[in-house]
Amino acid sequence: MSTPRHFWLAAGALLLTTACSTPEERMAKLQLKQQQLDLKAQQIAQRNEARNMARGNLQDNAVVDQRAPLENVLKALSTCDASLSATVKRFSSDLQAIFPVTVKGQVAAINVADRRAPGGSSVKAAAAARAYGQTITGYYDESLEINGGLQKMSWGFYSPASPEQLAQALGAAVPNFKRMSRELSGNYVRMEIFDRGGWHRTTRFDYYRGRTDVLGERTLVIEASRDAAFPGSRIGCSVRGTQVAQFQDDLRPELD
């Protein structure tokens, strides 16, 4: 039997089955579809409520103990959690001369054109910016999605300094940067794995980086920049794993 004949026979069988469905069967299918839509809407509402609660509880999480606004922001970045958005909110009026900032209640975001598009996921500093004696030239905020699902998010700052220079300067001022380990490739890394309901530090970089089943991997990294528009290095955080969407609500509550 030829392939076209197979196709038309299968299509005819499908049409016959659909046509022969009883009103009760069609109603049951419609009810199931509506239940699925209602469940999806409920899940979206719950996520929005959790995000709004997180935003409302962050006013005390801002870092304010450093000399300059951008130094407070970099210290908050080193925790790779929601204190960054609270600190950006606290110093939003100072930061707006350097980066585009949008305030959302108790949190704020440094804006990029498009987190999902290469070239649109970074923004240059509009004015000279320095922190801990280092020049900051830009900010990046990247989001990787596959088949509509969030797989990885990364955010942080660019500097013309080398990774080694940044690690020395930041490590002398901020404990979280001092705790970073140097990899063979020249990167400075502090990695945490989400397990048993919390984040736990690990030095097994290669083992966990190759795993696709981890709930969450959170990494603070100083590495060479791969963007020709921002030569030098970048300092930032990346999160990947099977629960990245949920971690986004907790770690980046400023995102919609």
Short mmCIF file of C-alpha atoms in Angstrom, two decimals:
data_model
loop_
_atom_site.label_atom_id
_atom_site.label_comp_id
_atom_site.label_asym_id
_atom_site.label_seq_id
_atom_site.Cartn_x
_atom_site.Cartn_y
_atom_site.Cartn_z
CA MET A 1 0.00 0.00 0.00
CA SER A 2 1.42 3.40 -1.00
CA THR A 3 2.23 6.10 1.55
CA PRO A 4 -0.46 8.57 0.29
CA ARG A 5 -3.09 5.87 0.64
CA HIS A 6 -1.94 5.22 4.24
CA PHE A 7 -2.27 8.92 4.96
CA TRP A 8 -5.79 9.29 3.60
CA LEU A 9 -6.98 6.14 5.36
CA ALA A 10 -5.60 7.45 8.70
CA ALA A 11 -7.13 10.87 8.14
CA GLY A 12 -10.46 9.34 7.24
CA ALA A 13 -10.41 7.18 10.38
CA LEU A 14 -9.69 10.23 12.52
CA LEU A 15 -12.54 12.20 10.97
CA LEU A 16 -14.89 9.23 11.39
CA THR A 17 -13.94 8.84 15.04
CA THR A 18 -14.48 12.55 15.68
CA ALA A 19 -17.78 12.58 13.85
CA CYS A 20 -18.98 9.57 15.82
CA SER A 21 -18.23 11.13 19.18
CA THR A 22 -21.32 11.47 21.31
CA PRO A 23 -22.38 14.86 22.72
CA GLU A 24 -21.44 13.54 26.17
CA GLU A 25 -17.92 12.68 24.99
CA ARG A 26 -17.45 16.06 23.37
CA MET A 27 -18.69 17.78 26.53
CA ALA A 28 -16.27 15.72 28.66
CA LYS A 29 -13.37 16.78 26.42
CA LEU A 30 -14.38 20.43 26.70
CA GLN A 31 -14.63 20.15 30.47
CA LEU A 32 -11.15 18.56 30.66
CA LYS A 33 -9.71 21.33 28.50
CA GLN A 34 -11.32 23.97 30.70
CA GLN A 35 -9.94 22.30 33.83
CA GLN A 36 -6.44 22.40 32.32
CA LEU A 37 -6.83 26.10 31.51
CA ASP A 38 -8.12 26.83 35.01
CA LEU A 39 -5.18 24.98 36.57
CA LYS A 40 -2.69 26.92 34.44
CA ALA A 41 -4.33 30.21 35.41
CA GLN A 42 -4.19 29.21 39.09
CA GLN A 43 -0.48 28.37 38.82
CA ILE A 44 0.24 31.75 37.19
CA ALA A 45 -1.73 33.55 39.91
CA GLN A 46 0.18 31.68 42.64
CA ARG A 47 3.54 32.59 41.07
CA ASN A 48 2.52 36.23 40.78
CA GLU A 49 1.39 36.27 44.41
CA ALA A 50 4.68 34.72 45.54
CA ARG A 51 6.64 37.25 43.50
CA ASN A 52 4.67 40.16 44.92
CA MET A 53 5.18 38.87 48.48
CA ALA A 54 8.91 38.57 47.84
CA ARG A 55 9.01 42.10 46.48
CA GLY A 56 7.19 43.43 49.53
CA ASN A 57 9.53 41.75 52.02
CA LEU A 58 12.83 42.98 50.63
CA GLN A 59 13.15 46.47 52.06
CA ASP A 60 15.54 45.26 54.80
CA ASN A 61 17.73 43.21 52.42
CA ALA A 62 19.50 46.11 50.73
CA VAL A 63 23.27 46.38 51.18
CA VAL A 64 24.12 49.84 52.54
CA ASP A 65 27.47 49.44 54.33
CA GLN A 66 29.85 50.33 51.49
CA ARG A 67 31.26 53.71 50.55
CA ALA A 68 29.66 54.17 47.12
CA PRO A 69 26.29 53.13 45.64
CA LEU A 70 27.86 50.90 43.01
CA GLU A 71 30.03 49.22 45.65
CA ASN A 72 26.88 48.33 47.59
CA VAL A 73 25.40 46.93 44.38
CA LEU A 74 28.48 44.78 43.68
CA LYS A 75 28.50 43.47 47.24
CA ALA A 76 24.80 42.56 46.85
CA LEU A 77 25.58 40.87 43.52
CA SER A 78 28.09 38.61 45.28
CA THR A 79 25.27 36.81 47.12
CA CYS A 80 23.48 35.91 43.85
CA ASP A 81 20.09 36.45 45.47
CA ALA A 82 17.27 38.98 45.79
CA SER A 83 19.34 41.45 47.81
CA LEU A 84 20.61 42.83 44.51
CA SER A 85 17.16 44.05 43.45
CA ALA A 86 16.61 45.59 46.89
CA THR A 87 19.97 47.37 46.73
CA VAL A 88 19.33 48.68 43.22
CA LYS A 89 16.03 50.05 44.56
CA ARG A 90 17.79 51.67 47.55
CA PHE A 91 20.29 53.47 45.31
CA SER A 92 18.12 53.86 42.21
CA SER A 93 18.42 57.65 42.09
CA ASP A 94 22.23 57.39 42.07
CA LEU A 95 22.38 54.52 39.59
CA GLN A 96 20.10 56.15 37.01
CA ALA A 97 22.96 58.40 35.92
CA ILE A 98 24.85 55.24 34.91
CA PHE A 99 22.27 52.60 33.94
CA PRO A 100 18.56 52.59 33.04
CA VAL A 101 16.68 51.56 36.20
CA THR A 102 13.01 50.68 36.68
CA VAL A 103 11.58 50.67 40.22
CA LYS A 104 8.91 48.07 41.02
CA GLY A 105 7.66 48.56 44.58
CA GLN A 106 10.40 47.50 47.00
CA VAL A 107 12.69 46.21 44.25
CA ALA A 108 14.25 47.62 41.09
CA ALA A 109 15.86 46.33 37.91
CA ILE A 110 18.69 47.49 35.68
CA ASN A 111 17.12 47.27 32.23
CA VAL A 112 18.43 45.64 29.06
CA ALA A 113 16.64 45.67 25.71
CA ASP A 114 15.99 41.92 25.49
CA ARG A 115 17.23 39.29 27.97
CA ARG A 116 16.73 36.52 25.40
CA ALA A 117 18.58 38.07 22.45
CA PRO A 118 22.36 38.27 21.92
CA GLY A 119 23.25 41.93 21.58
CA GLY A 120 20.12 42.99 23.42
CA SER A 121 21.00 41.43 26.76
CA SER A 122 23.60 44.03 27.76
CA VAL A 123 23.75 47.79 28.23
CA LYS A 124 26.77 50.12 28.37
CA ALA A 125 27.37 52.42 31.30
CA ALA A 126 26.26 55.92 30.34
CA ALA A 127 28.87 57.56 32.57
CA ALA A 128 32.21 56.71 34.15
CA ALA A 129 31.60 54.19 36.91
CA ARG A 130 34.03 52.75 39.45
CA ALA A 131 33.73 50.39 42.41
CA TYR A 132 36.51 49.14 44.69
CA GLY A 133 38.98 50.92 42.41
CA GLN A 134 37.77 49.06 39.30
CA THR A 135 36.05 50.50 36.23
CA ILE A 136 32.58 49.17 35.36
CA THR A 137 31.69 49.47 31.67
CA GLY A 138 28.35 47.68 31.37
CA TYR A 139 25.66 45.38 32.74
CA TYR A 140 24.33 42.10 31.30
CA ASP A 141 21.17 40.12 31.99
CA GLU A 142 20.72 36.94 29.97
CA SER A 143 17.95 34.36 29.81
CA LEU A 144 18.17 31.05 27.95
CA GLU A 145 14.89 29.36 27.05
CA ILE A 146 14.45 26.03 25.27
CA ASN A 147 11.01 24.94 24.04
CA GLY A 148 9.42 27.73 26.07
CA GLY A 149 11.06 26.69 29.35
CA LEU A 150 13.62 28.74 31.27
CA GLN A 151 16.91 26.80 31.35
CA LYS A 152 19.49 29.32 32.56
CA MET A 153 19.77 32.94 33.66
CA SER A 154 22.91 35.04 34.09
CA TRP A 155 23.43 38.63 35.24
CA GLY A 156 26.25 40.94 36.30
CA PHE A 157 28.72 43.62 35.21
CA TYR A 158 31.58 44.13 32.73
CA SER A 159 35.01 45.58 33.50
CA PRO A 160 38.12 46.17 31.35
CA ALA A 161 40.29 44.59 34.07
CA SER A 162 41.49 41.00 33.90
CA PRO A 163 39.79 38.26 35.97
CA GLU A 164 42.86 38.09 38.20
CA GLN A 165 42.84 41.86 38.83
CA LEU A 166 39.15 41.81 39.67
CA ALA A 167 39.47 38.78 41.94
CA GLN A 168 42.26 40.47 43.90
CA ALA A 169 40.48 43.82 44.25
CA LEU A 170 37.04 42.41 45.06
CA GLY A 171 38.39 39.62 47.24
CA ALA A 172 40.13 42.17 49.45
CA ALA A 173 36.85 44.02 50.03
CA VAL A 174 33.99 41.50 49.94
CA PRO A 175 34.04 38.08 51.73
CA ASN A 176 31.93 36.37 49.06
CA PHE A 177 34.47 37.28 46.39
CA LYS A 178 37.35 36.17 48.63
CA ARG A 179 35.77 32.69 48.88
CA MET A 180 36.00 32.11 45.13
CA SER A 181 38.27 29.35 43.79
CA ARG A 182 40.38 29.64 40.67
CA GLU A 183 39.73 27.08 37.94
CA LEU A 184 42.29 25.84 35.43
CA SER A 185 40.72 27.96 32.69
CA GLY A 186 41.50 31.12 34.65
CA ASN A 187 37.99 31.74 35.94
CA TYR A 188 37.26 32.52 39.59
CA VAL A 189 34.21 30.61 40.77
CA ARG A 190 32.03 30.00 43.82
CA MET A 191 29.45 27.31 43.09
CA GLU A 192 26.45 26.21 45.14
CA ILE A 193 24.05 23.31 44.54
CA PHE A 194 20.41 23.39 45.68
CA ASP A 195 19.77 20.29 47.79
CA ARG A 196 17.86 19.42 50.98
CA GLY A 197 15.88 22.66 50.73
CA GLY A 198 18.84 25.03 50.55
CA TRP A 199 22.01 26.14 48.74
CA HIS A 200 25.24 24.33 49.64
CA ARG A 201 28.71 25.25 48.42
CA THR A 202 30.70 22.71 46.37
CA THR A 203 34.07 22.61 44.63
CA ARG A 204 33.06 19.78 42.27
CA PHE A 205 32.72 22.18 39.35
CA ASP A 206 33.07 19.73 36.44
CA TYR A 207 30.87 17.06 38.02
CA TYR A 208 27.86 19.27 38.59
CA ARG A 209 28.31 21.39 35.48
CA GLY A 210 27.75 18.34 33.33
CA ARG A 211 24.60 17.20 35.14
CA THR A 212 21.16 17.85 33.63
CA ASP A 213 19.12 16.59 36.59
CA VAL A 214 20.24 19.00 39.33
CA LEU A 215 17.48 21.06 40.92
CA GLY A 216 19.65 24.15 40.88
CA GLU A 217 23.24 25.27 40.35
CA ARG A 218 24.09 28.83 41.43
CA THR A 219 27.50 30.20 40.44
CA LEU A 220 29.30 33.45 41.22
CA VAL A 221 32.00 33.85 38.58
CA ILE A 222 34.68 36.26 37.38
CA GLU A 223 35.61 35.28 33.84
CA ALA A 224 37.03 36.69 30.61
CA SER A 225 34.42 38.54 28.56
CA ARG A 226 33.28 36.89 25.32
CA ASP A 227 31.58 40.05 24.06
CA ALA A 228 33.68 42.22 21.74
CA ALA A 229 31.64 45.25 22.80
CA PHE A 230 32.85 44.76 26.39
CA PRO A 231 36.52 43.69 26.35
CA GLY A 232 38.07 42.55 29.61
CA SER A 233 36.07 40.54 32.12
CA ARG A 234 32.63 40.10 33.56
CA ILE A 235 31.55 39.60 37.16
CA GLY A 236 28.23 37.95 37.76
CA CYS A 237 25.91 35.13 38.69
CA SER A 238 24.38 32.28 36.73
CA VAL A 239 21.64 29.84 37.74
CA ARG A 240 20.65 26.68 35.92
CA GLY A 241 18.85 23.45 36.77
CA THR A 242 15.44 21.82 36.59
CA GLN A 243 13.76 24.46 38.78
CA VAL A 244 15.14 27.67 37.26
CA ALA A 245 11.67 29.20 36.86
CA GLN A 246 10.98 28.81 40.58
CA PHE A 247 14.45 30.12 41.50
CA GLN A 248 13.81 33.17 39.34
CA ASP A 249 10.91 34.14 41.60
CA ASP A 250 13.12 33.83 44.69
CA LEU A 251 16.42 35.19 43.39
CA ARG A 252 15.21 37.75 40.84
CA PRO A 253 11.86 39.08 42.11
CA GLU A 254 12.27 42.24 40.03
CA LEU A 255 11.64 40.23 36.84
CA ASP A 256 8.14 39.91 35.41
#
